[in-house]
Amino acid sequence: MSGFFGCVSRNECVNEVFYGTDYHSHLGTKRAGLAFVEDGKFKRSIHSLEDGYFRNKFEGELPKFGEAKMGVGVISDNESQPITITSHTGRYAVVTVARIDNIEELTRELLDDHHHFAELSDSKINATELVAVLIGLGKNIKDGIELVQRKIKGSCSLLVLTDHAVYAARDRFGRTPISIGKNDKGYVCASESSSFDNLGYDFVRDLGPGEVVQITADGVRQI
């Protein structure tokens, strides 16, 4: 299992992403990561959870993320993430909750097309990196996410952090949820909505199967 949390706010949101991700600790025990963007600069941190708790691993690093107003976090039982990619569409960070049944087929297809992979998880291709590379093949982020959903056999829900918005995409068959919350400063999206009340956000709705939205501090737009 895995769980993720994202936030876009008019104010600094580092603490919201930190605590919102921590509320998903019951969904993963191996690895966790945070990524933020501030003034176009991406900052990322990934830690193993096999010898400690999420809060202990990340709390001391929060100041390095500055006054970021957009960020994502993930707790995973599988691969290291977030994955940060620079492509022709710009720079972005990706977190996933996924089971990709055709990962070997997609890996071979990308390698044959002269792409490469830098991240490994237990000596295997990092599934989140594969998703990030596929997104980069699209004309834009929206097109790349749609390509991911067409190519993958299995299930993949994901968040994409860009320098202007967070994109949230639920898997085509609705096997894993994504909930949206809001307050007067902005919006959050998460695998579970149980964190919303404690962070001061009201539940808005769940995304439908295959739905993709662009989230900014001003609203949620279906794309």
mmCIF file of C-alpha atoms in Angstrom:
data_model
loop_
_atom_site.group_PDB
_atom_site.id
_atom_site.type_symbol
_atom_site.label_atom_id
_atom_site.label_comp_id
_atom_site.label_asym_id
_atom_site.label_seq_id
_atom_site.Cartn_x
_atom_site.Cartn_y
_atom_site.Cartn_z
ATOM 1 C CA MET A 1 0.000 0.000 0.000
ATOM 2 C CA SER A 2 0.905 3.658 -0.332
ATOM 3 C CA GLY A 3 -0.695 7.001 0.430
ATOM 4 C CA PHE A 4 -0.066 10.552 -0.725
ATOM 5 C CA PHE A 5 -0.967 14.130 0.165
ATOM 6 C CA GLY A 6 -0.680 17.380 -1.795
ATOM 7 C CA CYS A 7 -1.363 21.025 -1.029
ATOM 8 C CA VAL A 8 -1.571 24.312 -2.958
ATOM 9 C CA SER A 9 -2.045 27.383 -0.786
ATOM 10 C CA ARG A 10 -1.777 31.153 -0.787
ATOM 11 C CA ASN A 11 0.302 30.757 2.385
ATOM 12 C CA GLU A 12 3.269 28.571 3.310
ATOM 13 C CA CYS A 13 2.129 24.928 3.316
ATOM 14 C CA VAL A 14 5.196 22.925 4.397
ATOM 15 C CA ASN A 15 3.636 21.948 7.715
ATOM 16 C CA GLU A 16 0.340 20.972 6.086
ATOM 17 C CA VAL A 17 2.097 18.599 3.691
ATOM 18 C CA PHE A 18 4.271 17.216 6.501
ATOM 19 C CA TYR A 19 1.370 16.455 8.824
ATOM 20 C CA GLY A 20 -0.984 15.471 6.014
ATOM 21 C CA THR A 21 1.515 12.899 4.770
ATOM 22 C CA ASP A 22 2.122 11.653 8.311
ATOM 23 C CA TYR A 23 -1.606 10.892 8.644
ATOM 24 C CA HIS A 24 -1.044 8.255 5.932
ATOM 25 C CA SER A 25 1.643 6.402 7.913
ATOM 26 C CA HIS A 26 -0.572 3.341 8.299
ATOM 27 C CA LEU A 27 -0.452 2.866 4.510
ATOM 28 C CA GLY A 28 3.305 2.347 4.214
ATOM 29 C CA THR A 29 6.251 1.177 6.284
ATOM 30 C CA LYS A 30 9.288 1.238 3.966
ATOM 31 C CA ARG A 31 9.887 4.677 2.437
ATOM 32 C CA ALA A 32 8.561 8.219 2.472
ATOM 33 C CA GLY A 33 9.282 11.450 0.679
ATOM 34 C CA LEU A 34 8.386 15.129 0.400
ATOM 35 C CA ALA A 35 8.772 17.556 -2.499
ATOM 36 C CA PHE A 36 8.112 21.287 -2.635
ATOM 37 C CA VAL A 37 8.496 24.062 -5.182
ATOM 38 C CA GLU A 38 9.269 27.671 -4.266
ATOM 39 C CA ASP A 39 10.004 30.376 -6.824
ATOM 40 C CA GLY A 40 10.430 27.709 -9.482
ATOM 41 C CA LYS A 41 12.999 25.739 -7.439
ATOM 42 C CA PHE A 42 12.224 22.148 -6.512
ATOM 43 C CA LYS A 43 13.416 20.612 -3.245
ATOM 44 C CA ARG A 44 13.002 16.944 -2.363
ATOM 45 C CA SER A 45 13.759 14.593 0.515
ATOM 46 C CA ILE A 46 13.371 10.791 0.720
ATOM 47 C CA HIS A 47 14.000 8.535 3.736
ATOM 48 C CA SER A 48 13.661 4.893 4.691
ATOM 49 C CA LEU A 49 11.074 4.214 7.406
ATOM 50 C CA GLU A 50 12.366 0.749 8.234
ATOM 51 C CA ASP A 51 14.434 2.075 11.140
ATOM 52 C CA GLY A 52 12.341 5.018 12.322
ATOM 53 C CA TYR A 53 9.101 6.976 12.194
ATOM 54 C CA PHE A 54 8.067 9.480 9.534
ATOM 55 C CA ARG A 55 8.071 12.473 11.886
ATOM 56 C CA ASN A 56 11.502 11.689 13.277
ATOM 57 C CA LYS A 57 12.946 11.356 9.780
ATOM 58 C CA PHE A 58 11.587 14.574 8.291
ATOM 59 C CA GLU A 59 10.855 17.055 11.076
ATOM 60 C CA GLY A 60 14.415 18.378 11.236
ATOM 61 C CA GLU A 61 14.463 19.000 7.467
ATOM 62 C CA LEU A 62 11.344 21.158 7.235
ATOM 63 C CA PRO A 63 13.205 24.511 7.416
ATOM 64 C CA LYS A 64 15.081 23.722 4.190
ATOM 65 C CA PHE A 65 11.795 23.817 2.270
ATOM 66 C CA GLY A 66 11.419 27.508 3.071
ATOM 67 C CA GLU A 67 8.071 29.230 2.544
ATOM 68 C CA ALA A 68 6.879 26.903 -0.211
ATOM 69 C CA LYS A 69 3.204 27.219 -1.084
ATOM 70 C CA MET A 70 2.946 23.991 -3.085
ATOM 71 C CA GLY A 71 4.087 20.509 -2.171
ATOM 72 C CA VAL A 72 3.396 16.779 -2.171
ATOM 73 C CA GLY A 73 4.269 13.935 0.166
ATOM 74 C CA VAL A 74 4.054 10.147 0.003
ATOM 75 C CA ILE A 75 4.430 7.106 2.239
ATOM 76 C CA SER A 76 5.113 3.867 0.406
ATOM 77 C CA ASP A 77 5.623 0.164 0.923
ATOM 78 C CA ASN A 78 7.445 -0.002 -2.389
ATOM 79 C CA GLU A 79 9.678 2.350 -4.369
ATOM 80 C CA SER A 80 11.470 5.550 -3.379
ATOM 81 C CA GLN A 81 9.501 8.645 -4.327
ATOM 82 C CA PRO A 82 8.815 11.510 -5.166
ATOM 83 C CA ILE A 83 10.628 11.334 -8.493
ATOM 84 C CA THR A 84 11.724 14.674 -9.965
ATOM 85 C CA ILE A 85 12.019 14.927 -13.750
ATOM 86 C CA THR A 86 13.069 17.678 -16.147
ATOM 87 C CA SER A 87 11.530 17.305 -19.602
ATOM 88 C CA HIS A 88 10.444 19.459 -22.539
ATOM 89 C CA THR A 89 7.262 20.228 -20.567
ATOM 90 C CA GLY A 90 9.288 21.657 -17.674
ATOM 91 C CA ARG A 91 10.296 20.289 -14.292
ATOM 92 C CA TYR A 92 7.890 18.304 -12.137
ATOM 93 C CA ALA A 93 7.746 15.850 -9.244
ATOM 94 C CA VAL A 94 5.572 12.724 -9.229
ATOM 95 C CA VAL A 95 4.127 10.542 -6.468
ATOM 96 C CA THR A 96 2.029 7.459 -7.156
ATOM 97 C CA VAL A 97 -0.145 4.806 -5.572
ATOM 98 C CA ALA A 98 0.193 2.119 -8.189
ATOM 99 C CA ARG A 99 0.342 -1.500 -9.160
ATOM 100 C CA ILE A 100 1.625 -1.739 -12.718
ATOM 101 C CA ASP A 101 1.130 -5.237 -14.080
ATOM 102 C CA ASN A 102 2.901 -4.545 -17.386
ATOM 103 C CA ILE A 103 5.937 -2.734 -15.953
ATOM 104 C CA GLU A 104 8.418 -5.031 -17.720
ATOM 105 C CA GLU A 105 6.736 -4.470 -21.075
ATOM 106 C CA LEU A 106 6.678 -0.696 -20.625
ATOM 107 C CA THR A 107 10.293 -0.679 -19.417
ATOM 108 C CA ARG A 108 11.469 -2.546 -22.511
ATOM 109 C CA GLU A 109 9.454 -0.230 -24.767
ATOM 110 C CA LEU A 110 11.083 2.860 -23.240
ATOM 111 C CA LEU A 111 14.578 1.366 -23.280
ATOM 112 C CA ASP A 112 14.173 0.405 -26.941
ATOM 113 C CA ASP A 113 13.245 4.040 -27.572
ATOM 114 C CA HIS A 114 16.565 5.102 -25.960
ATOM 115 C CA HIS A 115 15.168 6.293 -22.630
ATOM 116 C CA HIS A 116 16.969 5.424 -19.407
ATOM 117 C CA PHE A 117 16.181 4.941 -15.727
ATOM 118 C CA ALA A 118 18.234 6.267 -12.818
ATOM 119 C CA GLU A 119 16.266 5.007 -9.800
ATOM 120 C CA LEU A 120 16.066 1.413 -8.627
ATOM 121 C CA SER A 121 13.998 -0.110 -5.814
ATOM 122 C CA ASP A 122 15.229 -3.499 -4.604
ATOM 123 C CA SER A 123 17.170 -3.858 -7.889
ATOM 124 C CA LYS A 124 13.991 -3.345 -9.905
ATOM 125 C CA ILE A 125 12.825 -0.458 -12.060
ATOM 126 C CA ASN A 126 11.222 2.237 -9.927
ATOM 127 C CA ALA A 127 7.562 2.266 -10.955
ATOM 128 C CA THR A 128 7.110 5.945 -10.096
ATOM 129 C CA GLU A 129 10.084 6.874 -12.286
ATOM 130 C CA LEU A 130 8.531 4.909 -15.140
ATOM 131 C CA VAL A 131 5.317 6.910 -14.689
ATOM 132 C CA ALA A 132 7.301 10.181 -14.584
ATOM 133 C CA VAL A 133 9.113 9.291 -17.814
ATOM 134 C CA LEU A 134 5.820 8.450 -19.535
ATOM 135 C CA ILE A 135 4.368 11.812 -18.487
ATOM 136 C CA GLY A 136 7.346 13.493 -20.155
ATOM 137 C CA LEU A 137 6.414 11.881 -23.468
ATOM 138 C CA GLY A 138 3.228 13.924 -23.657
ATOM 139 C CA LYS A 139 2.827 17.295 -25.331
ATOM 140 C CA ASN A 140 2.056 18.736 -21.889
ATOM 141 C CA ILE A 141 1.309 17.462 -18.369
ATOM 142 C CA LYS A 142 -2.330 16.735 -19.190
ATOM 143 C CA ASP A 143 -1.398 14.774 -22.312
ATOM 144 C CA GLY A 144 1.320 12.920 -20.406
ATOM 145 C CA ILE A 145 -1.069 11.850 -17.638
ATOM 146 C CA GLU A 146 -3.563 10.611 -20.217
ATOM 147 C CA LEU A 147 -0.745 8.613 -21.844
ATOM 148 C CA VAL A 148 0.046 7.004 -18.486
ATOM 149 C CA GLN A 149 -3.572 5.992 -17.987
ATOM 150 C CA ARG A 150 -3.763 4.509 -21.485
ATOM 151 C CA LYS A 151 -0.481 2.603 -21.256
ATOM 152 C CA ILE A 152 -0.655 1.124 -17.777
ATOM 153 C CA LYS A 153 -2.320 -2.196 -17.112
ATOM 154 C CA GLY A 154 -3.291 -2.392 -13.485
ATOM 155 C CA SER A 155 -3.859 0.682 -11.364
ATOM 156 C CA CYS A 156 -2.152 4.061 -10.977
ATOM 157 C CA SER A 157 -3.333 7.123 -9.084
ATOM 158 C CA LEU A 158 -0.878 9.998 -9.004
ATOM 159 C CA LEU A 159 -0.043 13.579 -8.099
ATOM 160 C CA VAL A 160 2.194 15.757 -10.263
ATOM 161 C CA LEU A 161 3.769 18.847 -8.674
ATOM 162 C CA THR A 162 4.686 21.549 -11.206
ATOM 163 C CA ASP A 163 5.816 25.144 -10.772
ATOM 164 C CA HIS A 164 2.259 26.398 -11.276
ATOM 165 C CA ALA A 165 -0.136 23.733 -9.959
ATOM 166 C CA VAL A 166 -0.624 20.236 -8.594
ATOM 167 C CA TYR A 167 -2.299 17.754 -10.933
ATOM 168 C CA ALA A 168 -4.241 14.858 -9.405
ATOM 169 C CA ALA A 169 -5.285 11.831 -11.442
ATOM 170 C CA ARG A 170 -7.294 8.879 -10.154
ATOM 171 C CA ASP A 171 -6.804 5.450 -11.703
ATOM 172 C CA ARG A 172 -9.196 4.537 -14.492
ATOM 173 C CA PHE A 173 -11.090 1.899 -12.527
ATOM 174 C CA GLY A 174 -11.355 3.810 -9.247
ATOM 175 C CA ARG A 175 -9.456 1.189 -7.254
ATOM 176 C CA THR A 176 -7.630 3.823 -5.185
ATOM 177 C CA PRO A 177 -9.310 7.032 -3.990
ATOM 178 C CA ILE A 178 -8.303 10.687 -4.184
ATOM 179 C CA SER A 179 -10.182 13.201 -2.014
ATOM 180 C CA ILE A 180 -10.203 16.984 -2.370
ATOM 181 C CA GLY A 181 -10.427 19.432 0.551
ATOM 182 C CA LYS A 182 -10.401 23.226 0.825
ATOM 183 C CA ASN A 183 -10.154 26.160 3.212
ATOM 184 C CA ASP A 184 -9.952 29.919 2.699
ATOM 185 C CA LYS A 185 -6.241 29.691 1.747
ATOM 186 C CA GLY A 186 -6.250 26.870 -0.805
ATOM 187 C CA TYR A 187 -6.780 23.189 -1.538
ATOM 188 C CA VAL A 188 -5.462 19.772 -0.559
ATOM 189 C CA CYS A 189 -5.719 16.357 -2.182
ATOM 190 C CA ALA A 190 -5.060 13.042 -0.475
ATOM 191 C CA SER A 191 -5.494 9.290 -0.544
ATOM 192 C CA GLU A 192 -7.618 9.611 2.596
ATOM 193 C CA SER A 193 -9.697 12.564 3.778
ATOM 194 C CA SER A 194 -9.283 11.753 7.494
ATOM 195 C CA SER A 195 -6.500 14.347 7.752
ATOM 196 C CA PHE A 196 -8.631 17.242 6.503
ATOM 197 C CA ASP A 197 -10.437 18.109 9.752
ATOM 198 C CA ASN A 198 -7.263 18.166 11.826
ATOM 199 C CA LEU A 199 -5.551 20.453 9.303
ATOM 200 C CA GLY A 200 -8.487 22.849 8.986
ATOM 201 C CA TYR A 201 -9.768 21.769 5.563
ATOM 202 C CA ASP A 202 -13.325 20.890 4.590
ATOM 203 C CA PHE A 203 -14.011 17.847 2.425
ATOM 204 C CA VAL A 204 -15.169 18.853 -1.052
ATOM 205 C CA ARG A 205 -15.486 15.618 -3.026
ATOM 206 C CA ASP A 206 -13.774 12.493 -4.298
ATOM 207 C CA LEU A 207 -12.392 12.322 -7.818
ATOM 208 C CA GLY A 208 -14.198 9.925 -10.124
ATOM 209 C CA PRO A 209 -12.458 6.962 -11.809
ATOM 210 C CA GLY A 210 -10.065 8.264 -14.468
ATOM 211 C CA GLU A 211 -10.690 11.901 -13.525
ATOM 212 C CA VAL A 212 -7.788 14.365 -13.807
ATOM 213 C CA VAL A 213 -7.845 17.804 -12.169
ATOM 214 C CA GLN A 214 -5.522 20.795 -11.988
ATOM 215 C CA ILE A 215 -5.358 22.278 -8.479
ATOM 216 C CA THR A 216 -4.290 25.851 -7.744
ATOM 217 C CA ALA A 217 -4.905 28.051 -4.723
ATOM 218 C CA ASP A 218 -7.853 29.544 -6.618
ATOM 219 C CA GLY A 219 -9.685 26.335 -7.437
ATOM 220 C CA VAL A 220 -9.910 22.832 -8.867
ATOM 221 C CA ARG A 221 -10.358 22.532 -12.617
ATOM 222 C CA GLN A 222 -11.215 19.283 -14.364
ATOM 223 C CA ILE A 223 -8.959 18.752 -17.360
#
